[in-house]
Amino acid sequence: VNSIYEDREGNIWISSKRGVSRFQLSADHTSGSIMHFTQREGLPFWNVLSVIEDDKGYMWFATGQGLIRYSNHIDSLPETFTLYGPKGIQMKGFNHTMRTVQQDHRGHIWYGSEGGINLILQDADTTLPTRYIQFTKEDGLKGNTFLANSVLFDRQHRAWWCNTFGGAEIINLDGFQVASFVPQPTLKGLEINEKFIVFRSAADSLKAGIEFDSVPPFENYPDGVKLHHRQNTLTFHFSA
């Protein structure tokens, strides 16, 4: 058994290396029934490490092959498994070995993996595309690998993540902001034939075979540039 969870209707979910079981008690709690989900029932992967229910009633399963959302009583469709991973909704560049999953007070889904902490932004407008953000050591984490069922969201909206390096990462969710727009890349500089040129003040010898109209303020690339055919290796520098 990897985890055990109680949903809002009092059903008990038990996850293991052989799938997920749902134990439903009768109204008088004197009897119950067990439903076991495996690939036969549509579960994409068997080894389920963590289970939660979100504020809309969807069940989320963290597996070694991706994140799975399960719907059995919300939509008009029959029981549905949606895989966020290699064979489902693609999260290119993301590590799909997911060890723990949790929902924050804004309704967003977080999961810890062997490749960092990941965030699925759920918009109230379901027609908008789902957005994903990944945080790794390059973003300031002490490590990229997190333990199964090792996350806690406390009452002060702080997220506690336990990693394999013997410590915990803490994220203040109230102070965490996600841009509501996608940053647009902006050209910042241009290298020609693997040479860095300061276009405003470069010597004429460096600008041989290069013609341009002007240089934008605070930037280092030429507007209206014309190059000799030998100036054929260009490196563009962008920021976003």
Coordinates of C-alpha atoms in Angstrom, one line a residue:
V1 CA 0.0 0.0 0.0
N2 CA 1.4 3.4 -1.0
S3 CA -1.3 5.7 0.4
I4 CA -4.8 5.9 1.8
Y5 CA -7.3 8.8 1.4
E6 CA -10.9 9.7 2.3
D7 CA -12.9 11.8 -0.2
R8 CA -15.8 14.2 0.6
E9 CA -18.4 11.4 0.3
G10 CA -16.6 9.2 2.9
N11 CA -15.2 6.8 0.3
I12 CA -11.8 5.4 1.2
W13 CA -9.2 5.2 -1.6
I14 CA -6.2 2.9 -1.2
S15 CA -3.4 3.0 -3.7
S16 CA -0.7 0.4 -4.3
K17 CA 1.6 -1.0 -7.0
R18 CA -1.4 -2.9 -8.3
G19 CA -3.8 0.0 -8.9
V20 CA -6.4 1.9 -6.8
S21 CA -9.2 0.5 -4.6
R22 CA -12.3 2.5 -3.6
F23 CA -14.2 1.3 -0.5
Q24 CA -17.8 2.7 -0.4
L25 CA -19.7 2.4 2.9
S26 CA -23.4 2.0 3.0
A27 CA -25.5 4.8 4.5
D28 CA -25.7 3.0 7.9
H29 CA -22.0 2.1 7.8
T30 CA -22.9 -1.5 8.3
S31 CA -21.7 -2.8 4.9
G32 CA -19.9 -1.6 1.9
S33 CA -18.5 -2.4 -1.5
I34 CA -15.0 -2.4 -3.0
M35 CA -14.1 -1.3 -6.6
H36 CA -10.6 -2.1 -7.8
F37 CA -9.2 0.0 -10.6
T38 CA -6.5 -1.4 -12.9
Q39 CA -5.8 -1.1 -16.6
R40 CA -8.8 -3.3 -17.2
E41 CA -11.0 -0.6 -15.9
G42 CA -9.1 2.1 -17.8
L43 CA -6.5 3.1 -15.3
P44 CA -3.5 3.9 -17.5
F45 CA -0.8 2.8 -15.0
W46 CA -1.0 0.5 -12.0
N47 CA 1.6 1.8 -9.6
V48 CA -0.2 4.7 -7.9
L49 CA 1.8 6.5 -5.2
S50 CA -0.5 9.3 -4.0
V51 CA -4.2 10.1 -4.2
I52 CA -6.2 13.4 -3.6
E53 CA -9.6 14.8 -4.4
D54 CA -9.8 18.4 -5.7
D55 CA -12.4 21.1 -5.0
K56 CA -14.4 20.1 -8.0
G57 CA -14.6 16.4 -7.0
Y58 CA -12.0 15.0 -9.4
M59 CA -9.7 12.4 -8.1
W60 CA -6.0 12.8 -8.9
F61 CA -3.5 9.9 -8.9
A62 CA 0.3 10.4 -8.9
T63 CA 2.0 7.5 -10.7
G64 CA 5.4 6.6 -11.9
Q65 CA 4.3 7.2 -15.5
G66 CA 2.3 10.5 -15.2
L67 CA -0.5 12.2 -13.4
I68 CA -4.0 10.8 -13.8
R69 CA -7.3 12.7 -13.2
Y70 CA -10.4 10.5 -12.6
S71 CA -14.0 11.6 -13.0
N72 CA -16.9 9.3 -12.0
H73 CA -19.7 11.6 -10.9
I74 CA -19.2 15.1 -12.2
D75 CA -19.4 15.0 -16.0
S76 CA -22.2 13.5 -18.1
L77 CA -19.6 11.2 -19.6
P78 CA -19.0 7.8 -18.1
E79 CA -16.1 7.1 -15.8
T80 CA -13.1 8.8 -17.4
F81 CA -9.4 8.7 -16.8
T82 CA -7.3 11.6 -18.2
L83 CA -3.6 11.0 -18.3
Y84 CA -1.2 14.0 -17.9
G85 CA 1.9 12.3 -19.1
P86 CA 3.6 10.5 -22.0
K87 CA 0.5 9.0 -23.6
G88 CA -2.1 11.6 -22.6
I89 CA -2.0 15.4 -22.4
Q90 CA 1.6 16.1 -23.2
M91 CA 3.8 18.0 -20.7
K92 CA 7.0 18.2 -22.9
G93 CA 10.2 18.4 -20.9
F94 CA 8.6 17.5 -17.6
N95 CA 9.6 14.5 -15.5
H96 CA 6.7 12.1 -15.4
T97 CA 7.8 10.1 -12.4
M98 CA 5.3 11.7 -10.0
R99 CA 5.5 10.9 -6.3
T100 CA 3.0 13.1 -4.5
V101 CA 0.1 15.4 -5.5
Q102 CA -1.8 18.2 -3.7
Q103 CA -4.1 21.1 -4.4
D104 CA -3.6 24.6 -3.1
H105 CA -6.2 27.1 -1.9
R106 CA -6.4 28.7 -5.3
G107 CA -7.4 25.4 -6.9
H108 CA -4.1 24.7 -8.7
I109 CA -2.6 21.2 -8.7
W110 CA 1.0 20.7 -7.5
Y111 CA 3.0 17.5 -7.7
G112 CA 6.4 16.4 -6.6
S113 CA 8.5 14.2 -8.9
E114 CA 12.0 13.0 -9.6
G115 CA 12.5 16.2 -11.7
G116 CA 11.4 18.9 -9.3
I117 CA 8.2 20.5 -8.2
N118 CA 5.5 21.0 -10.8
L119 CA 2.4 23.1 -11.0
I120 CA -0.7 22.7 -13.1
L121 CA -2.6 25.9 -13.4
Q122 CA -6.4 25.3 -13.5
D123 CA -8.3 28.2 -15.0
A124 CA -12.0 28.8 -14.2
D125 CA -12.5 29.2 -17.9
T126 CA -12.1 25.5 -19.1
T127 CA -11.8 26.7 -22.7
L128 CA -8.3 28.1 -22.0
P129 CA -5.3 25.7 -22.5
T130 CA -3.8 24.1 -19.4
R131 CA -0.6 25.7 -18.3
Y132 CA 2.3 23.9 -16.6
I133 CA 5.3 25.3 -14.6
Q134 CA 8.2 23.3 -13.4
F135 CA 10.7 24.3 -10.6
T136 CA 14.1 22.7 -10.3
K137 CA 17.5 23.4 -8.8
E138 CA 18.0 26.1 -11.4
D139 CA 15.0 28.0 -9.8
G140 CA 16.5 27.7 -6.3
L141 CA 15.4 24.3 -5.0
K142 CA 18.0 22.3 -3.0
G143 CA 17.3 19.2 -4.9
N144 CA 15.1 17.8 -7.7
T145 CA 13.9 14.5 -6.2
F146 CA 11.0 14.5 -3.8
L147 CA 9.6 11.7 -1.6
A148 CA 6.3 10.0 -2.1
N149 CA 3.4 11.5 0.0
S150 CA 5.8 14.1 1.4
V151 CA 3.9 17.4 0.9
L152 CA 1.9 19.4 3.4
F153 CA -0.1 22.6 2.7
D154 CA -0.6 24.3 6.1
R155 CA -3.2 26.8 7.3
Q156 CA -0.9 29.7 6.6
H157 CA -0.8 28.6 2.9
R158 CA 2.7 27.4 3.1
A159 CA 3.7 24.3 1.1
W160 CA 6.2 21.9 2.7
W161 CA 8.0 19.5 0.4
C162 CA 10.4 16.8 1.7
N163 CA 13.2 15.9 -0.6
T164 CA 15.7 13.1 -0.8
F165 CA 18.5 15.3 0.5
G166 CA 17.4 15.2 4.1
G167 CA 15.6 18.5 4.1
A168 CA 12.3 20.3 3.3
E169 CA 11.5 23.0 0.8
I170 CA 9.0 25.7 1.9
I171 CA 7.0 27.8 -0.6
N172 CA 4.8 30.7 0.6
L173 CA 1.8 30.3 -1.6
D174 CA 0.4 33.7 -0.7
G175 CA 3.5 35.4 -2.0
F176 CA 3.7 33.1 -5.0
Q177 CA 2.5 34.9 -8.2
V178 CA 2.1 33.5 -11.6
A179 CA 2.0 35.8 -14.6
S180 CA -1.4 35.9 -16.3
F181 CA 0.3 36.3 -19.7
V182 CA 3.0 34.5 -21.6
P183 CA 6.2 36.7 -21.8
Q184 CA 7.1 37.6 -25.3
P185 CA 10.8 37.1 -26.4
T186 CA 12.6 40.3 -27.2
L187 CA 15.7 40.6 -29.3
K188 CA 18.6 42.0 -27.2
G189 CA 21.7 41.5 -29.2
L190 CA 23.3 40.1 -32.4
E191 CA 26.7 38.4 -32.9
I192 CA 28.1 38.1 -36.5
N193 CA 30.5 35.3 -37.4
E194 CA 30.9 34.5 -33.7
K195 CA 32.1 38.0 -32.9
F196 CA 30.6 40.3 -30.3
I197 CA 30.2 43.7 -31.7
V198 CA 29.1 46.9 -29.9
F199 CA 27.3 48.4 -32.8
R200 CA 27.2 51.9 -31.4
S201 CA 30.9 52.3 -31.1
A202 CA 32.6 49.4 -32.9
A203 CA 35.7 50.2 -35.1
D204 CA 35.1 50.3 -38.8
S205 CA 37.3 47.2 -39.2
L206 CA 34.8 45.2 -37.2
K207 CA 31.8 46.5 -39.1
A208 CA 33.3 45.7 -42.5
G209 CA 30.6 44.1 -44.7
I210 CA 27.8 45.3 -42.3
E211 CA 25.4 48.1 -43.1
F212 CA 22.5 49.2 -40.9
D213 CA 20.3 52.2 -40.3
S214 CA 20.4 52.6 -36.5
V215 CA 20.7 50.9 -33.1
P216 CA 17.6 50.9 -30.8
P217 CA 18.1 52.7 -27.4
F218 CA 19.6 50.4 -24.7
E219 CA 19.9 47.5 -27.1
N220 CA 22.8 46.0 -29.1
Y221 CA 21.4 45.0 -32.4
P222 CA 21.2 46.9 -35.7
D223 CA 17.9 47.9 -37.4
G224 CA 17.7 47.6 -41.2
V225 CA 20.8 45.5 -41.3
K226 CA 22.4 44.4 -44.6
L227 CA 25.2 41.9 -44.5
H228 CA 27.9 40.7 -46.9
H229 CA 27.5 37.1 -48.0
R230 CA 30.6 36.2 -45.9
Q231 CA 28.8 37.4 -42.8
N232 CA 26.8 34.2 -42.7
T233 CA 26.9 33.0 -39.1
L234 CA 24.4 34.8 -36.9
T235 CA 23.7 34.4 -33.2
F236 CA 20.6 36.1 -31.7
H237 CA 20.3 36.9 -28.0
F238 CA 16.8 37.0 -26.6
S239 CA 15.2 37.7 -23.3
A240 CA 11.7 37.1 -22.0

